Amino acid sequence: PVPQLPGSSPSFNCNDLDRIKTELEHLQQSRNGGRGHLAPAPRPPPAGVKRPSVLAHALSGAMGAVLAEVVLFPVDTIKLRTQTATAGETIGFFGHVVNIMREKGIAGLYQGISTSVLKESVHSFNYWCFHEVIFRCLSKGDNSKTSTGKRLFLNLIIKQLNWVCTVPFEVISSVNQLTPNSPGFIATAMLLYKQGGVGYFYRGLKLSLVLAINPAIMNTLITTFLRAAALFKMSQGQDYETARDHSSAAIGTATGVAKFIATLATYPIIRAKVLQQTTISRKEMSPFKIWADIVKVEGVLGLYRGLLAMSYKTVLWNAFMMAVKNRLGPKRLATPPLTPVPMAPMTPSAIFMGRDAFNDETAVAKLDEIVQHLRGDRSNKMENKVQVLEKQIGSVSEEMRDIKGLLQCLVRETSGGGLASPAAAFASGSPAA
């Protein structure tokens, strides 16, 4: 057919053709290796949805940590008493509870809470700042899409950076908590400075850097557990977004289990660090020397003295903190699932003895001619050839009329007579100039 020229009834224009061409080019580029089906494409993020700020995550994490510290501080007090007890003491966890209640009452369980709350707020706020910044820069944003090895390594680096910045707060808090009458943060800090200078605030830093593997294991296991939970919910019929939206109880449970596994694997290092930070006679001892002394006096099980109290504190504390953070903090953006891949057409299992069907007028005519020749029907052969020739001449005549109309339009445009539509040119039977 003749293309529409300006001034005629419009059906397509240049913009439409460019748009169709662009869409076809994109379609061709999206072919996956030329196999004939479209490659999966990520769904775009919802319009208007912005990633929560680093400050929002840091504040929610700090608030969860402070609330957990206030609620579980008595357990922390008993944990420190159990970990720093001498080899001859066998009263255990509940024995320390009875002794503290007998000596100082309920207030004794909260001795030094103000310093611990200050330490924990700084520690947690700093940690979540490092966590968000590093994962946004070095990961894909969505933690569940990061490989397990890379996630473990990033969590380890984050915790080590956090310890370098906050270990003085932990040393001051632990000493203040064990000192009779708990003189307070500033008084304890001045006392430690007089005893050993600035270096005294960094007792146990090396062990703290090694122990960064503990929260790294915990955070990696949390993401792994939640990913498994999402897959289980999807197997039960839930869609992708709903399965990824975990409740605070689920996150708290996953955190508790992950923390218990990490604590069980690293507790001997934890106890050596506590003794190095709180005992003057062991502040210069290496971890190996501390372990040797413990095994010599208390046996191998002495390496795990205070594990029960530590498990109560850390498991409950981290589970409570993560549940509160999930409740108060912003929701993380989940990576949308990939667009489902269209199924490639299945190839038939049977083998066809012949060619696929086709539509070719010339081939059809030739086949008809062969069939007629085989039948011996040659009377209409010449007549059929004449009919085919007449059709071809008529087709050529129509094409010549189309060319004639286009030439008339072109001549009128160049002579200043205006541009006529092809329909008007065909209606006028005048010959071309």
CSV table of C-alpha atoms in Angstrom, one decimal:
chain,number,residue,atom,x,y,z
A,1,PRO,CA,0.0,0.0,0.0
A,2,VAL,CA,1.0,3.6,-0.6
A,3,PRO,CA,2.3,5.4,2.5
A,4,GLN,CA,0.3,8.3,3.8
A,5,LEU,CA,1.7,11.8,3.0
A,6,PRO,CA,1.1,15.0,4.9
A,7,GLY,CA,-2.3,16.3,4.3
A,8,SER,CA,-3.9,12.9,3.8
A,9,SER,CA,-5.9,11.0,6.5
A,10,PRO,CA,-3.3,10.1,9.1
A,11,SER,CA,-2.8,6.6,10.4
A,12,PHE,CA,0.9,6.5,11.3
A,13,ASN,CA,3.5,9.3,11.7
A,14,CYS,CA,7.2,9.4,12.1
A,15,ASN,CA,7.0,9.5,15.9
A,16,ASP,CA,4.9,6.3,15.9
A,17,LEU,CA,7.4,4.5,13.6
A,18,ASP,CA,10.4,5.7,15.8
A,19,ARG,CA,8.6,4.4,18.9
A,20,ILE,CA,7.9,1.0,17.3
A,21,LYS,CA,11.5,0.8,16.1
A,22,THR,CA,12.8,1.5,19.6
A,23,GLU,CA,10.6,-1.1,21.2
A,24,LEU,CA,11.7,-3.7,18.6
A,25,GLU,CA,15.3,-2.9,19.3
A,26,HIS,CA,14.8,-3.2,23.1
A,27,LEU,CA,13.0,-6.5,22.5
A,28,GLN,CA,15.9,-7.8,20.3
A,29,GLN,CA,18.5,-6.7,22.9
A,30,SER,CA,16.6,-8.5,25.7
A,31,ARG,CA,16.8,-11.8,23.9
A,32,ASN,CA,18.8,-14.3,26.0
A,33,GLY,CA,21.5,-15.8,23.9
A,34,GLY,CA,19.2,-15.9,20.8
A,35,ARG,CA,17.2,-18.8,22.3
A,36,GLY,CA,13.9,-17.1,21.6
A,37,HIS,CA,12.6,-16.3,25.1
A,38,LEU,CA,13.0,-13.1,27.1
A,39,ALA,CA,15.7,-12.8,29.7
A,40,PRO,CA,14.3,-12.1,33.3
A,41,ALA,CA,14.3,-8.5,34.2
A,42,PRO,CA,14.2,-7.1,37.7
A,43,ARG,CA,11.0,-5.4,38.7
A,44,PRO,CA,11.5,-1.6,39.2
A,45,PRO,CA,11.2,-0.3,42.8
A,46,PRO,CA,7.8,1.1,43.7
A,47,ALA,CA,7.5,4.8,42.8
A,48,GLY,CA,8.0,7.3,45.6
A,49,VAL,CA,9.6,4.8,48.0
A,50,LYS,CA,12.8,6.0,49.5
A,51,ARG,CA,15.4,4.0,51.4
A,52,PRO,CA,15.3,4.8,55.1
A,53,SER,CA,18.1,7.0,56.4
A,54,VAL,CA,21.2,5.7,58.3
A,55,LEU,CA,20.1,7.9,61.2
A,56,ALA,CA,16.7,6.2,61.4
A,57,HIS,CA,18.3,2.7,61.7
A,58,ALA,CA,20.9,3.9,64.2
A,59,LEU,CA,18.3,5.6,66.5
A,60,SER,CA,16.0,2.6,66.4
A,61,GLY,CA,18.9,0.2,67.2
A,62,ALA,CA,20.1,2.4,70.1
A,63,MET,CA,16.6,2.6,71.5
A,64,GLY,CA,16.2,-1.1,71.4
A,65,ALA,CA,19.6,-1.6,73.0
A,66,VAL,CA,18.8,0.8,75.9
A,67,LEU,CA,15.4,-0.8,76.6
A,68,ALA,CA,17.0,-4.3,76.6
A,69,GLU,CA,19.8,-3.0,78.9
A,70,VAL,CA,17.3,-1.6,81.4
A,71,VAL,CA,15.1,-4.7,81.4
A,72,LEU,CA,18.0,-7.3,81.6
A,73,PHE,CA,20.5,-5.3,83.6
A,74,PRO,CA,20.1,-7.6,86.8
A,75,VAL,CA,21.1,-10.6,84.7
A,76,ASP,CA,24.2,-8.7,83.5
A,77,THR,CA,25.2,-7.9,87.1
A,78,ILE,CA,25.0,-11.6,88.0
A,79,LYS,CA,26.8,-12.6,84.8
A,80,LEU,CA,29.8,-10.3,85.7
A,81,ARG,CA,29.9,-11.7,89.3
A,82,THR,CA,29.9,-15.3,88.0
A,83,GLN,CA,32.6,-14.7,85.4
A,84,THR,CA,35.0,-12.9,87.8
A,85,ALA,CA,34.5,-15.3,90.7
A,86,THR,CA,37.5,-17.1,92.1
A,87,ALA,CA,38.0,-20.8,91.6
A,88,GLY,CA,36.9,-21.7,95.1
A,89,GLU,CA,33.4,-20.2,94.7
A,90,THR,CA,30.8,-22.8,93.7
A,91,ILE,CA,27.6,-20.9,94.5
A,92,GLY,CA,26.8,-20.5,90.8
A,93,PHE,CA,24.3,-18.2,89.1
A,94,PHE,CA,21.4,-18.4,91.5
A,95,GLY,CA,23.7,-18.3,94.5
A,96,HIS,CA,25.0,-14.9,93.4
A,97,VAL,CA,21.3,-13.7,93.1
A,98,VAL,CA,20.7,-14.7,96.7
A,99,ASN,CA,23.9,-13.1,98.0
A,100,ILE,CA,23.2,-9.8,96.2
A,101,MET,CA,19.6,-9.7,97.4
A,102,ARG,CA,20.8,-10.4,101.0
A,103,GLU,CA,23.5,-7.7,101.0
A,104,LYS,CA,21.9,-4.8,99.1
A,105,GLY,CA,18.4,-5.8,98.2
A,106,ILE,CA,16.9,-5.3,94.8
A,107,ALA,CA,18.9,-2.1,94.3
A,108,GLY,CA,22.1,-4.2,94.3
A,109,LEU,CA,20.9,-5.8,91.1
A,110,TYR,CA,20.8,-2.4,89.4
A,111,GLN,CA,24.2,-1.1,90.7
A,112,GLY,CA,25.9,0.9,88.0
A,113,ILE,CA,23.0,0.9,85.6
A,114,SER,CA,23.5,4.6,84.5
A,115,THR,CA,27.0,3.9,83.2
A,116,SER,CA,25.9,0.8,81.4
A,117,VAL,CA,23.0,2.6,79.7
A,118,LEU,CA,25.4,5.3,78.5
A,119,LYS,CA,27.9,2.7,77.3
A,120,GLU,CA,25.2,0.7,75.5
A,121,SER,CA,23.6,3.7,73.8
A,122,VAL,CA,26.9,4.8,72.3
A,123,HIS,CA,27.9,1.3,71.4
A,124,SER,CA,24.7,0.4,69.6
A,125,PHE,CA,24.3,3.8,67.8
A,126,ASN,CA,27.9,3.6,66.5
A,127,TYR,CA,27.4,-0.1,65.4
A,128,TRP,CA,24.2,0.5,63.4
A,129,CYS,CA,25.8,3.6,61.7
A,130,PHE,CA,28.7,1.5,60.6
A,131,HIS,CA,26.4,-1.4,59.6
A,132,GLU,CA,24.2,0.7,57.3
A,133,VAL,CA,27.0,2.7,55.7
A,134,ILE,CA,29.2,-0.3,54.9
A,135,PHE,CA,26.4,-2.5,53.7
A,136,ARG,CA,25.1,0.3,51.4
A,137,CYS,CA,28.5,0.9,50.0
A,138,LEU,CA,29.9,-2.6,49.7
A,139,SER,CA,26.8,-4.8,49.4
A,140,LYS,CA,23.7,-4.7,47.2
A,141,GLY,CA,21.5,-3.0,49.8
A,142,ASP,CA,19.4,-6.0,50.4
A,143,ASN,CA,21.3,-8.1,52.9
A,144,SER,CA,19.5,-11.3,52.0
A,145,LYS,CA,20.8,-11.0,48.4
A,146,THR,CA,24.5,-10.9,49.7
A,147,SER,CA,26.4,-14.2,49.7
A,148,THR,CA,27.0,-15.8,53.1
A,149,GLY,CA,30.8,-15.4,53.0
A,150,LYS,CA,30.6,-11.7,52.1
A,151,ARG,CA,28.0,-11.0,54.7
A,152,LEU,CA,30.1,-12.7,57.4
A,153,PHE,CA,33.2,-10.7,56.4
A,154,LEU,CA,31.3,-7.4,56.3
A,155,ASN,CA,29.7,-8.0,59.7
A,156,LEU,CA,33.2,-8.8,61.1
A,157,ILE,CA,34.7,-5.6,59.8
A,158,ILE,CA,31.7,-3.6,61.1
A,159,LYS,CA,32.0,-5.0,64.7
A,160,GLN,CA,35.8,-4.5,64.7
A,161,LEU,CA,35.4,-0.8,63.8
A,162,ASN,CA,32.8,-0.5,66.4
A,163,TRP,CA,35.0,-2.0,69.1
A,164,VAL,CA,37.9,0.4,68.2
A,165,CYS,CA,35.6,3.3,68.9
A,166,THR,CA,33.7,2.0,72.0
A,167,VAL,CA,35.9,-0.4,73.9
A,168,PRO,CA,36.8,2.4,76.5
A,169,PHE,CA,33.1,2.7,77.4
A,170,GLU,CA,32.9,-1.0,78.0
A,171,VAL,CA,36.0,-1.1,80.2
A,172,ILE,CA,34.7,1.9,82.3
A,173,SER,CA,31.2,0.3,82.6
A,174,SER,CA,32.4,-3.2,83.6
A,175,VAL,CA,34.8,-1.7,86.3
A,176,ASN,CA,32.1,0.6,87.6
A,177,GLN,CA,29.6,-2.2,87.9
A,178,LEU,CA,32.0,-4.4,89.9
A,179,THR,CA,33.3,-1.5,92.2
A,180,PRO,CA,31.5,-1.3,95.6
A,181,ASN,CA,28.9,1.6,95.6
A,182,SER,CA,29.6,2.2,91.8
A,183,PRO,CA,31.2,5.7,91.8
A,184,GLY,CA,29.9,6.5,88.4
A,185,PHE,CA,31.2,6.9,84.8
A,186,ILE,CA,33.4,10.0,85.3
A,187,ALA,CA,34.8,8.9,88.7
A,188,THR,CA,35.6,5.4,87.4
A,189,ALA,CA,37.2,6.9,84.2
A,190,MET,CA,39.5,9.2,86.3
A,191,LEU,CA,40.4,6.3,88.6
A,192,LEU,CA,41.4,4.1,85.6
A,193,TYR,CA,43.4,6.9,84.1
A,194,LYS,CA,45.4,7.4,87.3
A,195,GLN,CA,46.1,3.7,87.4
A,196,GLY,CA,47.4,3.2,83.8
A,197,GLY,CA,46.9,6.2,81.6
A,198,VAL,CA,45.0,6.1,78.3
A,199,GLY,CA,46.2,2.6,77.5
A,200,TYR,CA,44.2,1.4,80.5
A,201,PHE,CA,41.0,2.1,78.7
A,202,TYR,CA,41.9,-0.2,75.9
A,203,ARG,CA,42.5,-3.3,78.0
A,204,GLY,CA,41.2,-6.4,76.1
A,205,LEU,CA,41.0,-4.6,72.8
A,206,LYS,CA,42.8,-7.4,70.9
A,207,LEU,CA,40.4,-10.0,72.3
A,208,SER,CA,37.5,-7.7,71.5
A,209,LEU,CA,38.7,-7.5,67.9
A,210,VAL,CA,38.9,-11.3,67.8
A,211,LEU,CA,35.5,-11.6,69.5
A,212,ALA,CA,34.0,-9.5,66.7
A,213,ILE,CA,33.4,-12.9,65.0
A,214,ASN,CA,30.7,-13.5,67.6
A,215,PRO,CA,28.2,-10.8,66.5
A,216,ALA,CA,29.4,-11.5,62.9
A,217,ILE,CA,28.3,-15.1,63.2
A,218,MET,CA,25.1,-14.0,64.9
A,219,ASN,CA,24.0,-11.4,62.2
A,220,THR,CA,24.9,-13.8,59.4
A,221,LEU,CA,22.8,-16.6,61.0
A,222,ILE,CA,19.9,-14.2,61.5
A,223,THR,CA,19.7,-13.4,57.8
A,224,THR,CA,20.1,-17.1,56.9
A,225,PHE,CA,17.3,-18.1,59.3
A,226,LEU,CA,15.0,-15.4,58.1
A,227,ARG,CA,15.7,-16.3,54.5
A,228,ALA,CA,14.8,-20.0,55.3
A,229,ALA,CA,11.6,-18.8,57.0
A,230,ALA,CA,10.7,-16.8,53.9
A,231,LEU,CA,11.2,-19.8,51.7
A,232,PHE,CA,9.0,-21.9,54.0
A,233,LYS,CA,6.2,-19.3,53.9
A,234,MET,CA,6.4,-19.1,50.1
A,235,SER,CA,6.1,-22.9,49.9
A,236,GLN,CA,2.9,-22.5,51.9
A,237,GLY,CA,1.4,-20.2,49.2
A,238,GLN,CA,2.4,-16.7,50.4
A,239,ASP,CA,3.7,-14.3,47.9
A,240,TYR,CA,7.3,-12.9,47.9
A,241,GLU,CA,6.6,-9.6,49.7
A,242,THR,CA,4.4,-11.1,52.4
A,243,ALA,CA,6.9,-13.9,53.0
A,244,ARG,CA,9.7,-11.4,53.5
A,245,ASP,CA,7.7,-9.3,56.0
A,246,HIS,CA,8.8,-11.0,59.3
A,247,SER,CA,7.1,-10.3,62.6
A,248,SER,CA,9.0,-9.0,65.6
A,249,ALA,CA,8.6,-12.3,67.4
A,250,ALA,CA,10.1,-14.2,64.4
A,251,ILE,CA,13.1,-11.8,64.3
A,252,GLY,CA,13.6,-12.1,68.1
A,253,THR,CA,13.5,-15.9,68.0
A,254,ALA,CA,15.9,-16.1,65.1
A,255,THR,CA,18.2,-13.6,66.9
A,256,GLY,CA,18.1,-15.7,70.2
A,257,VAL,CA,19.0,-19.0,68.4
A,258,ALA,CA,21.8,-17.3,66.4
A,259,LYS,CA,23.3,-15.6,69.5
A,260,PHE,CA,23.3,-18.8,71.5
A,261,ILE,CA,25.2,-20.7,68.7
A,262,ALA,CA,27.7,-17.8,68.4
A,263,THR,CA,28.2,-17.6,72.2
A,264,LEU,CA,28.7,-21.3,72.6
A,265,ALA,CA,31.4,-21.2,69.9
A,266,THR,CA,33.3,-18.2,71.4
A,267,TYR,CA,32.8,-18.3,75.1
A,268,PRO,CA,36.3,-19.2,76.2
A,269,ILE,CA,37.5,-16.0,74.4
A,270,ILE,CA,34.7,-14.0,76.1
A,271,ARG,CA,35.8,-15.1,79.6
A,272,ALA,CA,39.4,-14.4,78.9
A,273,LYS,CA,38.5,-10.9,77.8
A,274,VAL,CA,36.4,-10.2,80.9
A,275,LEU,CA,39.2,-11.3,83.2
A,276,GLN,CA,41.7,-9.2,81.3
A,277,GLN,CA,39.5,-6.1,81.6
A,278,THR,CA,38.4,-6.4,85.2
A,279,THR,CA,41.4,-8.1,87.0
A,280,ILE,CA,44.5,-6.1,87.6
A,281,SER,CA,46.7,-9.2,88.0
A,282,ARG,CA,45.7,-10.4,84.6
A,283,LYS,CA,45.6,-7.2,82.6
A,284,GLU,CA,49.0,-7.9,80.9
A,285,MET,CA,48.5,-11.6,80.5
A,286,SER,CA,48.0,-13.1,77.1
A,287,PRO,CA,44.8,-15.1,76.4
A,288,PHE,CA,46.7,-18.3,76.2
A,289,LYS,CA,48.2,-17.7,79.7
A,290,ILE,CA,44.8,-16.9,81.1
A,291,TRP,CA,43.4,-20.1,79.6
A,292,ALA,CA,46.3,-22.1,81.0
A,293,ASP,CA,45.7,-20.7,84.5
A,294,ILE,CA,41.9,-21.4,84.3
A,295,VAL,CA,42.5,-25.0,83.2
A,296,LYS,CA,45.1,-25.6,85.8
A,297,VAL,CA,42.9,-24.3,88.7
A,298,GLU,CA,39.4,-25.1,87.5
A,299,GLY,CA,39.8,-27.7,84.8
A,300,VAL,CA,38.6,-27.5,81.2
A,301,LEU,CA,35.0,-26.8,82.3
A,302,GLY,CA,36.3,-23.6,83.9
A,303,LEU,CA,36.7,-22.1,80.5
A,304,TYR,CA,32.9,-22.2,80.4
A,305,ARG,CA,32.2,-20.8,83.8
A,306,GLY,CA,29.4,-18.3,83.6
A,307,LEU,CA,28.1,-19.6,80.3
A,308,LEU,CA,24.6,-20.0,81.8
A,309,ALA,CA,24.5,-16.4,83.0
A,310,MET,CA,26.0,-15.2,79.7
A,311,SER,CA,23.4,-17.1,77.7
A,312,TYR,CA,20.6,-15.6,79.7
A,313,LYS,CA,22.0,-12.1,79.2
A,314,THR,CA,23.1,-12.2,75.6
A,315,VAL,CA,20.3,-14.4,74.1
A,316,LEU,CA,17.5,-12.5,75.8
A,317,TRP,CA,19.2,-9.1,75.4
A,318,ASN,CA,19.8,-9.5,71.6
A,319,ALA,CA,16.4,-11.1,71.0
A,320,PHE,CA,14.7,-8.2,72.9
A,321,MET,CA,16.8,-5.6,71.2
A,322,MET,CA,16.2,-6.8,67.6
A,323,ALA,CA,12.5,-7.2,68.3
A,324,VAL,CA,12.2,-3.6,69.5
A,325,LYS,CA,14.3,-2.3,66.7
A,326,ASN,CA,12.1,-4.1,64.2
A,327,ARG,CA,9.0,-2.6,65.8
A,328,LEU,CA,10.3,1.0,66.1
A,329,GLY,CA,12.7,1.2,63.2
A,330,PRO,CA,11.9,1.6,59.5
A,331,LYS,CA,11.2,-1.4,57.3
A,332,ARG,CA,14.1,-2.5,55.0
A,333,LEU,CA,13.5,-2.4,51.3
A,334,ALA,CA,13.3,-5.9,49.9
A,335,THR,CA,14.7,-6.5,46.5
A,336,PRO,CA,11.8,-7.2,44.2
A,337,PRO,CA,11.7,-10.7,42.7
A,338,LEU,CA,12.7,-11.2,39.1
A,339,THR,CA,10.0,-11.1,36.4
A,340,PRO,CA,9.1,-14.7,35.7
A,341,VAL,CA,10.8,-16.2,32.7
A,342,PRO,CA,8.4,-17.1,29.9
A,343,MET,CA,8.5,-20.8,29.3
A,344,ALA,CA,10.2,-21.7,26.0
A,345,PRO,CA,7.9,-23.6,23.6
A,346,MET,CA,8.3,-27.3,24.2
A,347,THR,CA,9.7,-29.3,21.4
A,348,PRO,CA,7.5,-32.3,20.3
A,349,SER,CA,8.8,-35.6,21.3
A,350,ALA,CA,7.7,-37.3,18.1
A,351,ILE,CA,9.7,-37.0,14.9
A,352,PHE,CA,7.7,-35.6,12.0
A,353,MET,CA,8.4,-37.3,8.6
A,354,GLY,CA,8.1,-34.2,6.5
A,355,ARG,CA,8.5,-30.4,6.4
A,356,ASP,CA,6.5,-27.9,8.4
A,357,ALA,CA,3.5,-26.3,6.8
A,358,PHE,CA,4.2,-23.2,4.7
A,359,ASN,CA,2.2,-20.7,2.6
A,360,ASP,CA,3.8,-19.9,-0.7
A,361,GLU,CA,1.6,-19.2,-3.8
A,362,THR,CA,4.3,-20.1,-6.2
A,363,ALA,CA,5.0,-23.4,-4.6
A,364,VAL,CA,1.2,-24.1,-4.5
A,365,ALA,CA,0.9,-23.4,-8.2
A,366,LYS,CA,3.8,-25.6,-9.0
A,367,LEU,CA,2.4,-28.5,-6.9
A,368,ASP,CA,-1.0,-28.1,-8.6
A,369,GLU,CA,0.7,-28.3,-12.0
A,370,ILE,CA,2.6,-31.4,-11.0
A,371,VAL,CA,-0.6,-33.1,-9.7
A,372,GLN,CA,-2.4,-32.2,-13.0
A,373,HIS,CA,0.4,-33.6,-15.0
A,374,LEU,CA,0.4,-36.9,-13.1
A,375,ARG,CA,-3.4,-37.1,-13.6
A,376,GLY,CA,-2.9,-36.6,-17.4
A,377,ASP,CA,-5.2,-33.6,-17.3
A,378,ARG,CA,-3.5,-31.3,-19.8
A,379,SER,CA,-6.6,-29.6,-21.4
A,380,ASN,CA,-6.7,-26.7,-18.9
A,381,LYS,CA,-3.0,-26.3,-18.7
A,382,MET,CA,-2.7,-23.4,-21.2
A,383,GLU,CA,-5.9,-21.8,-19.8
A,384,ASN,CA,-4.5,-21.8,-16.3
A,385,LYS,CA,-1.2,-20.2,-17.4
A,386,VAL,CA,-3.2,-17.5,-19.1
A,387,GLN,CA,-5.1,-16.8,-15.9
A,388,VAL,CA,-2.0,-16.6,-13.8
A,389,LEU,CA,-0.4,-14.2,-16.4
A,390,GLU,CA,-3.5,-11.9,-16.4
A,391,LYS,CA,-3.3,-11.8,-12.5
A,392,GLN,CA,0.3,-10.8,-12.6
A,393,ILE,CA,-0.3,-8.1,-15.3
A,394,GLY,CA,-3.2,-6.7,-13.2
A,395,SER,CA,-0.9,-6.6,-10.1
A,396,VAL,CA,1.8,-4.7,-12.1
A,397,SER,CA,-0.8,-2.3,-13.4
A,398,GLU,CA,-1.9,-1.4,-9.8
A,399,GLU,CA,1.7,-0.8,-8.8
A,400,MET,CA,2.2,1.4,-11.8
A,401,ARG,CA,-0.9,3.5,-10.8
A,402,ASP,CA,0.6,3.9,-7.3
A,403,ILE,CA,3.9,5.1,-8.8
A,404,LYS,CA,2.0,7.5,-11.1
A,405,GLY,CA,0.2,9.0,-8.2
A,406,LEU,CA,3.3,9.6,-6.2
A,407,LEU,CA,5.0,11.2,-9.2
A,408,GLN,CA,2.1,13.6,-9.7
A,409,CYS,CA,2.2,14.7,-6.1
A,410,LEU,CA,6.0,15.3,-6.3
A,411,VAL,CA,5.6,17.4,-9.6
A,412,ARG,CA,2.9,19.5,-8.1
A,413,GLU,CA,4.9,20.2,-5.0
A,414,THR,CA,8.0,21.3,-6.9
A,415,SER,CA,5.9,23.5,-9.3
A,416,GLY,CA,4.2,25.3,-6.4
A,417,GLY,CA,0.8,23.9,-7.1
A,418,GLY,CA,0.5,22.5,-3.5
A,419,LEU,CA,0.7,18.9,-2.3
A,420,ALA,CA,-2.2,16.7,-3.2
A,421,SER,CA,-3.1,13.5,-1.6
A,422,PRO,CA,-2.5,10.2,-3.4
A,423,ALA,CA,-6.3,9.6,-3.6
A,424,ALA,CA,-6.8,12.9,-5.4
A,425,ALA,CA,-4.0,12.1,-7.8
A,426,PHE,CA,-5.5,8.7,-8.6
A,427,ALA,CA,-8.9,10.3,-9.2
A,428,SER,CA,-7.5,12.7,-11.8
A,429,GLY,CA,-6.8,10.7,-14.8
A,430,SER,CA,-4.3,13.3,-16.3
A,431,PRO,CA,-1.0,12.0,-17.4
A,432,ALA,CA,2.2,13.0,-15.6
A,433,ALA,CA,4.1,16.0,-16.9
